[in-house]
mmCIF file of C-alpha atoms in Angstrom:
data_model
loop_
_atom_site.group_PDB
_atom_site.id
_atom_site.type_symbol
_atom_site.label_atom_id
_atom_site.label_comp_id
_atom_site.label_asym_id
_atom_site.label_seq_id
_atom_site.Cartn_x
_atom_site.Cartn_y
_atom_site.Cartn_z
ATOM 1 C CA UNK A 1 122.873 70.503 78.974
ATOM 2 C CA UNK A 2 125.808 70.748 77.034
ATOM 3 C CA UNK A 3 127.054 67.987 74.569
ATOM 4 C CA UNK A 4 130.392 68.290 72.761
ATOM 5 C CA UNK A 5 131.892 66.795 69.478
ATOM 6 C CA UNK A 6 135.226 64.060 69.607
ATOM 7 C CA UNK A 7 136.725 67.691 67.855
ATOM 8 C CA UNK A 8 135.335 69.294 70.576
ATOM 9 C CA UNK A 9 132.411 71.105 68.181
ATOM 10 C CA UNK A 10 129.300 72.084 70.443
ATOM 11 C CA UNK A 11 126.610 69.642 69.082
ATOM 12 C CA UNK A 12 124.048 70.370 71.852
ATOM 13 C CA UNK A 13 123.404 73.996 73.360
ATOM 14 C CA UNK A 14 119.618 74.022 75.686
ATOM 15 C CA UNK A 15 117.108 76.704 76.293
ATOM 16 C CA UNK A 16 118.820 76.080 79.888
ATOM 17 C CA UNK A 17 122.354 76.926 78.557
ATOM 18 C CA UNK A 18 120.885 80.004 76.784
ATOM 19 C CA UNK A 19 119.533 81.114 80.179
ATOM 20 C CA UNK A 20 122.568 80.506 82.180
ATOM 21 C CA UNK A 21 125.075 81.559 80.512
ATOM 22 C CA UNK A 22 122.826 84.430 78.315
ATOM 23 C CA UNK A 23 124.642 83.469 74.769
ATOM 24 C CA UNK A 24 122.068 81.354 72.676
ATOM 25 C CA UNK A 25 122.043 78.243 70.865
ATOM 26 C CA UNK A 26 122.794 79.688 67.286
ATOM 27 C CA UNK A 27 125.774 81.267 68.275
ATOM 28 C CA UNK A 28 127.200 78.461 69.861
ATOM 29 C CA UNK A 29 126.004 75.050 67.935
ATOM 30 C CA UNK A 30 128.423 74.252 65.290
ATOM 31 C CA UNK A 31 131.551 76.337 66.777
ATOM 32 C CA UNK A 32 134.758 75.302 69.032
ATOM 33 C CA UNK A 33 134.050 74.257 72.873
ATOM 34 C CA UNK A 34 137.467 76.236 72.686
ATOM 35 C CA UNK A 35 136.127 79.648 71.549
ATOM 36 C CA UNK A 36 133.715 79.505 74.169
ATOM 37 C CA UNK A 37 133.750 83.397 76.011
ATOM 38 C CA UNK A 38 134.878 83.627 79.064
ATOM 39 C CA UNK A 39 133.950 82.906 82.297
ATOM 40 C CA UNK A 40 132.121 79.936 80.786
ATOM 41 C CA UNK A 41 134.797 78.382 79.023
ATOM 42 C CA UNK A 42 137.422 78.610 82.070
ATOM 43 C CA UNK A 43 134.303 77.291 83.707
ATOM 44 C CA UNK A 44 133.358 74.261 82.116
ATOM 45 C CA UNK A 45 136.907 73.151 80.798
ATOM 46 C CA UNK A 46 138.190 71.310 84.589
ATOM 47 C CA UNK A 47 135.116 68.772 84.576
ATOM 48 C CA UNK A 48 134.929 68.003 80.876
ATOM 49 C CA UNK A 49 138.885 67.335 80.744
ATOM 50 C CA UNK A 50 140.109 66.856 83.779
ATOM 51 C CA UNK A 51 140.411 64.036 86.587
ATOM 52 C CA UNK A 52 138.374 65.805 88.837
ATOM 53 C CA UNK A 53 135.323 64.774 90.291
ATOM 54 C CA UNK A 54 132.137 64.257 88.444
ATOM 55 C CA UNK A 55 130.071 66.723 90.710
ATOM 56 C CA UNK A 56 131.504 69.956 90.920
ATOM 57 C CA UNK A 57 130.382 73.351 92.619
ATOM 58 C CA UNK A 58 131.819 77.002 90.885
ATOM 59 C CA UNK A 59 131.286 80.928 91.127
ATOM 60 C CA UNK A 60 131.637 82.298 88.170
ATOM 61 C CA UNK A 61 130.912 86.307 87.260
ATOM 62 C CA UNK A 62 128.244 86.346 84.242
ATOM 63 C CA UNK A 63 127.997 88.530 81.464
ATOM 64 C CA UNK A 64 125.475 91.255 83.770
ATOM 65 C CA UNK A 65 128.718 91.078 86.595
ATOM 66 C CA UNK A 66 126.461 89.317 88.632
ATOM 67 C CA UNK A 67 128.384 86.071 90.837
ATOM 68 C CA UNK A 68 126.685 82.999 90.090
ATOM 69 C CA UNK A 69 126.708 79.340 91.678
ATOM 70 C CA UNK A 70 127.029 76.553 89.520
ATOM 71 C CA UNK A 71 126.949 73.160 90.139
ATOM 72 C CA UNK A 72 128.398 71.085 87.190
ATOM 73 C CA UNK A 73 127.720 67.390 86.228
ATOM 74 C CA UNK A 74 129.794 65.350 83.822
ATOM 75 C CA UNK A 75 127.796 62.438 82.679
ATOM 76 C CA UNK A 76 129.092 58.711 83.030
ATOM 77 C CA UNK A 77 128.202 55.477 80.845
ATOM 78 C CA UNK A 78 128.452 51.864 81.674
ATOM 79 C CA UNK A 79 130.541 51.325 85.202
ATOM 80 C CA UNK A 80 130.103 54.220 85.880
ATOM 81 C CA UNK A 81 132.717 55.704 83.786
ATOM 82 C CA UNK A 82 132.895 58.982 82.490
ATOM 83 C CA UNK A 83 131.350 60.424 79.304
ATOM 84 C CA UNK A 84 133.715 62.141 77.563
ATOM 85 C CA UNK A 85 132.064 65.476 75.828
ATOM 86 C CA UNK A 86 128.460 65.512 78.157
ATOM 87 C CA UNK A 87 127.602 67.731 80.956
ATOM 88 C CA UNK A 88 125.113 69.430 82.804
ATOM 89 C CA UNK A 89 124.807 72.764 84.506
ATOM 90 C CA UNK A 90 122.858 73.579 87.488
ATOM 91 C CA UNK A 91 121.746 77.284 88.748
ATOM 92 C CA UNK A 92 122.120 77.000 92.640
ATOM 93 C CA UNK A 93 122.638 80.754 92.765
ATOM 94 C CA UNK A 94 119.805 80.916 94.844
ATOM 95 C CA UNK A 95 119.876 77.799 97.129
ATOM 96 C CA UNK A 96 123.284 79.221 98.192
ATOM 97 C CA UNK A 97 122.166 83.007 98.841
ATOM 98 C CA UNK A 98 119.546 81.054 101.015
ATOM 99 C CA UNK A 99 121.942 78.867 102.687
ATOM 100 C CA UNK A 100 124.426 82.018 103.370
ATOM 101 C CA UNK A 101 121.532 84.341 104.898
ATOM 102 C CA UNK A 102 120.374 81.010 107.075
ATOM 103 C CA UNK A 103 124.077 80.624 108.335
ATOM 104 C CA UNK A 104 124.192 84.139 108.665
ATOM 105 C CA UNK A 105 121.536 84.552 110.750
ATOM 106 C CA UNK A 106 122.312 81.943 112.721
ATOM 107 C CA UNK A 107 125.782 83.633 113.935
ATOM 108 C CA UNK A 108 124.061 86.840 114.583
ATOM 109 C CA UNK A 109 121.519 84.845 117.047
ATOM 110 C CA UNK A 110 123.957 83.459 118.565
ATOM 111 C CA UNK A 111 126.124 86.930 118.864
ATOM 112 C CA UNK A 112 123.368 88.259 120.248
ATOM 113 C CA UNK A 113 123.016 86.294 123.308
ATOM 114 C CA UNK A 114 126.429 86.620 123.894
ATOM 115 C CA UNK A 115 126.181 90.296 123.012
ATOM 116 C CA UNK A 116 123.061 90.849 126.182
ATOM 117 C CA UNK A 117 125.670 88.646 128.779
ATOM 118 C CA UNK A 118 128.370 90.864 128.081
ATOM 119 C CA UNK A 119 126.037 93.966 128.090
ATOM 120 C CA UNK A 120 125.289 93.120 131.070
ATOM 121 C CA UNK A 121 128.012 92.197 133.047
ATOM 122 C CA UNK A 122 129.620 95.694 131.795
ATOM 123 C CA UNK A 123 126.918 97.781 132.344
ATOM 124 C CA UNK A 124 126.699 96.902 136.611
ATOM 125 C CA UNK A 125 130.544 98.281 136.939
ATOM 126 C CA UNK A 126 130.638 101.152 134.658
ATOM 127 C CA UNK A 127 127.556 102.325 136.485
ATOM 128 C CA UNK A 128 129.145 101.802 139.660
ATOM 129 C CA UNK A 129 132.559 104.037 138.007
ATOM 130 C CA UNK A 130 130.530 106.503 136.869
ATOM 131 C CA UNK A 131 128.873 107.492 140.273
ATOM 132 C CA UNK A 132 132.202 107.484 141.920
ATOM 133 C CA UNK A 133 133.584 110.097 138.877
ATOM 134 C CA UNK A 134 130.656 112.158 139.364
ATOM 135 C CA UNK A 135 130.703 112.090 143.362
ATOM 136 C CA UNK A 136 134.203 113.047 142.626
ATOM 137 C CA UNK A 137 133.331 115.928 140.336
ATOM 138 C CA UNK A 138 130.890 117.321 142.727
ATOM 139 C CA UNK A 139 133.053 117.348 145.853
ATOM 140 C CA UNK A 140 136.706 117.167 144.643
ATOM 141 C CA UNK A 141 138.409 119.738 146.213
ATOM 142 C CA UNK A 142 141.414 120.155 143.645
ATOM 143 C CA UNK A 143 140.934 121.050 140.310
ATOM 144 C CA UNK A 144 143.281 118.290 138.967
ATOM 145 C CA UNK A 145 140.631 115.550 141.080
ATOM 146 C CA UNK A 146 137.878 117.073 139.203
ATOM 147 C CA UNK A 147 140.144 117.600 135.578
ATOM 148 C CA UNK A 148 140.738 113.144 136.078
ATOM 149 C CA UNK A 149 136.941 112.900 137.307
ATOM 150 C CA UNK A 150 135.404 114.181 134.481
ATOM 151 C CA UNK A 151 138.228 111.861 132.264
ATOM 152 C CA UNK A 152 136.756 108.964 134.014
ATOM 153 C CA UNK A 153 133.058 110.191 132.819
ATOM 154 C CA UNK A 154 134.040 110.635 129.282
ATOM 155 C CA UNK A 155 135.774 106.936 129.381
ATOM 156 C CA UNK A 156 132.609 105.533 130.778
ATOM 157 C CA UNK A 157 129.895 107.562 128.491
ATOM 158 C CA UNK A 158 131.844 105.797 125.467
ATOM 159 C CA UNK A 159 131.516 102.254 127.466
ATOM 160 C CA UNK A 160 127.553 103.233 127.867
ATOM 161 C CA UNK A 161 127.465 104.190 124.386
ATOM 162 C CA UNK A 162 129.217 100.980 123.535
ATOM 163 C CA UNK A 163 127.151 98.515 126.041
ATOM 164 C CA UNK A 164 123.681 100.212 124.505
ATOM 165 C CA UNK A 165 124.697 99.347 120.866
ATOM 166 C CA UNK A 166 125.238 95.449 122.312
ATOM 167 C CA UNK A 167 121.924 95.495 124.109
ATOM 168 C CA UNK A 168 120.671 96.775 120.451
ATOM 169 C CA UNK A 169 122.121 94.649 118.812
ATOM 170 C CA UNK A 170 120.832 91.699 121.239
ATOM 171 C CA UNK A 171 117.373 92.545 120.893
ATOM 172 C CA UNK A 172 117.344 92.824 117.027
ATOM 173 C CA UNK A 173 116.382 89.517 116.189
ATOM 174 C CA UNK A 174 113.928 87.477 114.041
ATOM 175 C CA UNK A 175 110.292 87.465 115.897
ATOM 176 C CA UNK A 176 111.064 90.304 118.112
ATOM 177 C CA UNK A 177 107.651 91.450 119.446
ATOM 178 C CA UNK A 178 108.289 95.033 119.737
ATOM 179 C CA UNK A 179 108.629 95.420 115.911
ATOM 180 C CA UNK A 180 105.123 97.001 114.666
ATOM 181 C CA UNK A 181 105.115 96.662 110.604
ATOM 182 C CA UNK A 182 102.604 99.390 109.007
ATOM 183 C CA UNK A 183 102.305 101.586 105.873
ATOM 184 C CA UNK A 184 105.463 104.311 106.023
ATOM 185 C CA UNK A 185 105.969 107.232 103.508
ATOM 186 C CA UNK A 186 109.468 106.209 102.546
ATOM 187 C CA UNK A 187 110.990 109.934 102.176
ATOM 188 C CA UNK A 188 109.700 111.597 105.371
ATOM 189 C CA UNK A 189 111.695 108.791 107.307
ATOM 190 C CA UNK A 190 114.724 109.744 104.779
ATOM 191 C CA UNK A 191 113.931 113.328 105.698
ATOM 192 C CA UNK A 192 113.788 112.526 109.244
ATOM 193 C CA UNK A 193 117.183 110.880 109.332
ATOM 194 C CA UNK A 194 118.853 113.494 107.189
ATOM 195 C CA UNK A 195 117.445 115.923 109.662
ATOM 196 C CA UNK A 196 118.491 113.975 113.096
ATOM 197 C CA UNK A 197 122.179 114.077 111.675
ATOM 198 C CA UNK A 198 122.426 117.419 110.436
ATOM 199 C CA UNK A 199 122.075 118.338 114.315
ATOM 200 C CA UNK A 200 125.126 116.678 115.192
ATOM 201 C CA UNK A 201 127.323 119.202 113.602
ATOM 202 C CA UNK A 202 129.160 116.720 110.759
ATOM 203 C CA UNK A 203 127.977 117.085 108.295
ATOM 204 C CA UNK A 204 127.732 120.764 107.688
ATOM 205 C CA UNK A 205 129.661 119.993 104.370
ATOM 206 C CA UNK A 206 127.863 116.877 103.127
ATOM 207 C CA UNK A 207 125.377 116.786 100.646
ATOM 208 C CA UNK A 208 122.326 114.609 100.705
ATOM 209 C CA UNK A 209 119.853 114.506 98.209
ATOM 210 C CA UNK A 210 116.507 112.359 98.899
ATOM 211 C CA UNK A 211 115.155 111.831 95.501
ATOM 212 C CA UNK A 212 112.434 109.269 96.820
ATOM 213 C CA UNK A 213 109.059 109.777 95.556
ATOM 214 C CA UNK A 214 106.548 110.996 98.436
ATOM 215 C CA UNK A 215 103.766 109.119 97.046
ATOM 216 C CA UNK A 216 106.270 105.709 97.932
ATOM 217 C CA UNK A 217 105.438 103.393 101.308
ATOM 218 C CA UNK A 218 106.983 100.872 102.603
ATOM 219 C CA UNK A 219 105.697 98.200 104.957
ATOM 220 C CA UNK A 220 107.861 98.285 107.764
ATOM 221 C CA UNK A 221 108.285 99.531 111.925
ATOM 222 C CA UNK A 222 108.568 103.073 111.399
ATOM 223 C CA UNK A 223 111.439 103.324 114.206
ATOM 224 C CA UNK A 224 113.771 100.720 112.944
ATOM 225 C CA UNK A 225 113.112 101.940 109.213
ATOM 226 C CA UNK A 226 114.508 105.594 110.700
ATOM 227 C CA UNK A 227 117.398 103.681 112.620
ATOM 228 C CA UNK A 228 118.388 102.458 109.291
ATOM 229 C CA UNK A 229 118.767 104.993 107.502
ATOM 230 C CA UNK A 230 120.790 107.143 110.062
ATOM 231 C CA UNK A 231 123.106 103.994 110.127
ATOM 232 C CA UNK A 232 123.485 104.004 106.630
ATOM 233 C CA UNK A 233 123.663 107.973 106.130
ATOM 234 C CA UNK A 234 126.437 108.050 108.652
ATOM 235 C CA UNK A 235 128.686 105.503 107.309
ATOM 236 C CA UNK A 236 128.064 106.939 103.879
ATOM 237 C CA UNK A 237 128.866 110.536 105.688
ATOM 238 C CA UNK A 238 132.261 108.527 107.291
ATOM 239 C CA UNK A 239 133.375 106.916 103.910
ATOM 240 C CA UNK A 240 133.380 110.470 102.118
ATOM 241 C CA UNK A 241 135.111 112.229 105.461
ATOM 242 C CA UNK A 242 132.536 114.650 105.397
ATOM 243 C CA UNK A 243 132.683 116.427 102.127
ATOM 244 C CA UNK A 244 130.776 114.495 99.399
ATOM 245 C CA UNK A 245 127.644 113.566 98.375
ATOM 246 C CA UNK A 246 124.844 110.956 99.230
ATOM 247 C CA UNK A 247 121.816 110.375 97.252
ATOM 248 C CA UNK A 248 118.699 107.888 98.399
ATOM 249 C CA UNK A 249 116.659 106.666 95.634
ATOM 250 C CA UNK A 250 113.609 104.700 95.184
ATOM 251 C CA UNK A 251 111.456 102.327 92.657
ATOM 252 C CA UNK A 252 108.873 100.218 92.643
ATOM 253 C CA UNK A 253 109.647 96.622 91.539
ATOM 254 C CA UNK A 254 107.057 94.147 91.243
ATOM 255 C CA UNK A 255 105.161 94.095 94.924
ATOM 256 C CA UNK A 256 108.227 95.571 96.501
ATOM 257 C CA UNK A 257 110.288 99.009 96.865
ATOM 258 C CA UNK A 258 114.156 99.139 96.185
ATOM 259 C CA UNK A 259 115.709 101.914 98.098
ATOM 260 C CA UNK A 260 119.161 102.378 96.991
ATOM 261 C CA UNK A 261 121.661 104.700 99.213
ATOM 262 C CA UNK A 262 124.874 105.743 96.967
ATOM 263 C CA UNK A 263 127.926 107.843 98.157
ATOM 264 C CA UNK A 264 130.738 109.016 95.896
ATOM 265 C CA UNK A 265 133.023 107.812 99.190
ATOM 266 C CA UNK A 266 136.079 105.534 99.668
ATOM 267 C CA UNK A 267 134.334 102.634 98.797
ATOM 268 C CA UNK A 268 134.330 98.990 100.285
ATOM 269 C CA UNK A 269 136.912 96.679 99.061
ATOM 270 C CA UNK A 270 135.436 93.443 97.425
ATOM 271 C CA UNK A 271 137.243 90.931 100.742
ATOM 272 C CA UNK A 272 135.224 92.964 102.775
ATOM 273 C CA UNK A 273 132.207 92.706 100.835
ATOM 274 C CA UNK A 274 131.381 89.460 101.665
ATOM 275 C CA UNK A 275 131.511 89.795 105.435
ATOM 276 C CA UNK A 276 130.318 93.700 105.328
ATOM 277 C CA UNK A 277 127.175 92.564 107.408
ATOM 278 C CA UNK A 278 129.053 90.487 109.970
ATOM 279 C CA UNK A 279 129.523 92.040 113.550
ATOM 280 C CA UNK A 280 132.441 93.567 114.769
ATOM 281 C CA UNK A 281 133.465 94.515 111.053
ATOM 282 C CA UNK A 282 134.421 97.863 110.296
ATOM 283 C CA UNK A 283 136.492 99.983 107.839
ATOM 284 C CA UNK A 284 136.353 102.961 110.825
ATOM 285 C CA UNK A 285 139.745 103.346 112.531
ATOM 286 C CA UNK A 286 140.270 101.615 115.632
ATOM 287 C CA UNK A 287 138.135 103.406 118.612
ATOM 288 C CA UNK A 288 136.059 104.854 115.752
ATOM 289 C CA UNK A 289 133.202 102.124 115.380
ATOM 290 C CA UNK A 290 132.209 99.218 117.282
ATOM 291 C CA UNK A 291 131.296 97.438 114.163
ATOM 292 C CA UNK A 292 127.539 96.412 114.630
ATOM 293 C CA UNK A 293 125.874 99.307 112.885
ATOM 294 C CA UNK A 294 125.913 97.135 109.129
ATOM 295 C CA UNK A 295 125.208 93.819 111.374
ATOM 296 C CA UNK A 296 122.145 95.811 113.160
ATOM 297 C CA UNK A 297 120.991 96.998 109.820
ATOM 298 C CA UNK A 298 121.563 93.602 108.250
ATOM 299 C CA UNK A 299 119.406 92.216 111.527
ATOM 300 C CA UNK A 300 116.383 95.347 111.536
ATOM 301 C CA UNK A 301 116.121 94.826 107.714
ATOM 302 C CA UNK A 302 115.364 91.217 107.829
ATOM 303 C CA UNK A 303 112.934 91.455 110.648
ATOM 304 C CA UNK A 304 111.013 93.565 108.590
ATOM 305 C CA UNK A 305 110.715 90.880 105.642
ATOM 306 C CA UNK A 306 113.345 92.336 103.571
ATOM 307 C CA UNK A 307 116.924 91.698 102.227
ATOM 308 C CA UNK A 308 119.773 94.061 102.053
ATOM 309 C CA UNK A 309 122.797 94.106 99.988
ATOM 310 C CA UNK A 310 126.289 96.255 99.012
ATOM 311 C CA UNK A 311 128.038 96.834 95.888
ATOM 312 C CA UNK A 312 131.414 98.883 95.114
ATOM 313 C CA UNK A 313 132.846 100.290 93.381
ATOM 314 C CA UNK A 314 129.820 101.988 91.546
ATOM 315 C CA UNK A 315 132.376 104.769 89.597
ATOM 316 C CA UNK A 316 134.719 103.985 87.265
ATOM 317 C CA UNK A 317 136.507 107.639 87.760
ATOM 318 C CA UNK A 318 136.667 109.750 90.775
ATOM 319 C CA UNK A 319 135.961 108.282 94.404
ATOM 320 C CA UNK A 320 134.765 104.902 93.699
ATOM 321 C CA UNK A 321 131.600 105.222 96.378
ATOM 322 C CA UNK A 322 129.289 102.567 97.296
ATOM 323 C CA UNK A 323 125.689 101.552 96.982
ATOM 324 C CA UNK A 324 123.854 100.160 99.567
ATOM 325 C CA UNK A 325 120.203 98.440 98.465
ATOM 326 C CA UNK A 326 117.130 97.908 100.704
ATOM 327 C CA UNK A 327 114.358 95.649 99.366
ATOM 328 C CA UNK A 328 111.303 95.819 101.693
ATOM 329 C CA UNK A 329 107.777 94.943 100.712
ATOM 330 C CA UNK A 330 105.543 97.902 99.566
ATOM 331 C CA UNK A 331 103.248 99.354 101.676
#
């Protein structure tokens, strides 16, 4: 609760306030509404002054960078009317992020279905396209039959490849019954993963460093945990075009493990932030990415009780990278 002066002096500055907006009641009783720091001042200045209405909702960066929800309530007297220097300020940070993830999860459900019909009624065809290339191949008597047949193969691997990320994708969901939670050492499944993409021949140049600790577990389905991680690894490996650095990190926090994966890459520009995790978004060139790998992630990382999140830039020189951070519950 805030209360202000007719000379707009802060007469009344809670242990709420204090929280909120971290600047504390000493510093603030006695001095100008006016020489209020920003954001809070830019904040709170529409529904004290203004005709709007007496229930308001705003994001506002705090003083950690972090983006906050606010809703805002100017008080009113007799009839109803409004009191002129009184308002309160309510923390629905959290109600939000919930109502975001529920929304969120709800599209990918629904995505997915549609994902395992299209899947589907790809997969019969291409089949059927890719035993005619390959009878082709086999018995094609001219060397330009068998130069298109194996063009047709090619084409139709990459619709395979395409069709199996959509049945994935489909399958990923909350409840699935395949998933099989248990104790996993956290940097022999970064190992793993560094390992599995070294073999590919990309990243010859890259640099990843697993700093993990290898006492750390994590209570999650040993399979999906690896799938992440490759995921992640490779778009970190894409953002840097194959010559930087990645680094995967680990702590302890409370009764869970945050596993951070940094690149010094590109970075992810802050529109795209907010719909990173939504499928069929990319930053890959067209033909490059089919988009589901952060919305598969978004989907394994859930299912195994834990929340995932992005921020870049995370250099203020250089590359501006990205981090990437995994909260799971320990093992």
């Amino acid at each position: 609760v805030c209360q202000l002066g007719i000379d707009g002096e802060i007469l009344l500055w809670n242990k709420a306030m204090e929280r909120i907006t971290g600047i504390s009641s000493e510093a603030m009783l006695g001095s100008s509404f006016h020489a209020m720091a920003e954001p809070w001042r830019k904040a709170f200045e529409p529904i004290l002054h203004g005709r709007q209405a007496l229930v308001q909702r705003r994001e506002v960066r705090d003083h950690l960078g972090q983006h906050r929800w606010l809703c805002l309530h100017r008080a009113t007297g007799d009839n109803n009317n409004p009191c002129n220097g009184l308002f309160m300020v309510e923390d629905i940070t959290d109600a939000q992020r919930f109502e975001h993830e529920l929304l969120h999860n709800e599209r990918l459900a629904s995505i997915g279905r549609l994902a395992a019909g299209v899947a589907h009624e790809i997969g019969n065809p291409v089949t059927g396209i890719s035993c005619l290339a390959q009878n082709l191949l086999d018995e094609g008597e001219s060397e330009d039959t068998r130069a298109s047949a194996q063009d047709i193969l090619s084409q139709t691997d990459r619709i395979t490849r395409t069709v199996q990320t959509l049945v994935d994708f489909s399958h990923a969901g909350p409840g699935d019954a395949r998933l099989n939670l248990s104790s996993c050492p956290l940097a022999e499944r970064v190992d793993e993963a560094i390992h599995l993409l070294s073999l590919g021949g990309q990243s010859e140049e890259m640099e990843y460093d697993n700093l993990c600790d290898h006492e750390l577990t994590v209570l999650a389905d040993a399979q999906q945990l690896l799938q992440v991680f490759i995921n992640l690894l490779s778009n970190a490996r894409d953002a840097c075009d194959g010559h930087g650095v990645v680094s995967v990190s680990a702590h302890r926090d409370d009764h869970d493990i945050v596993i951070r994966v940094e690149d010094n890459g590109t970075g992810i520009s802050r529109d795209l932030q907010a719909q990173i995790f939504e499928p069929f978004v990319t930053t890959k060139d067209v033909g490059s990415g089919t988009g589901l790998g952060l919305a598969l992630v978004y989907s394994m990382v859930n299912d195994m009780r834990g929340s995932i999140g992005v921020t870049s830039p995370i250099y203020n020189e250089g590359a501006p990278g990205t981090r990437f951070s995994i909260r799971l519950p320990q093992g």
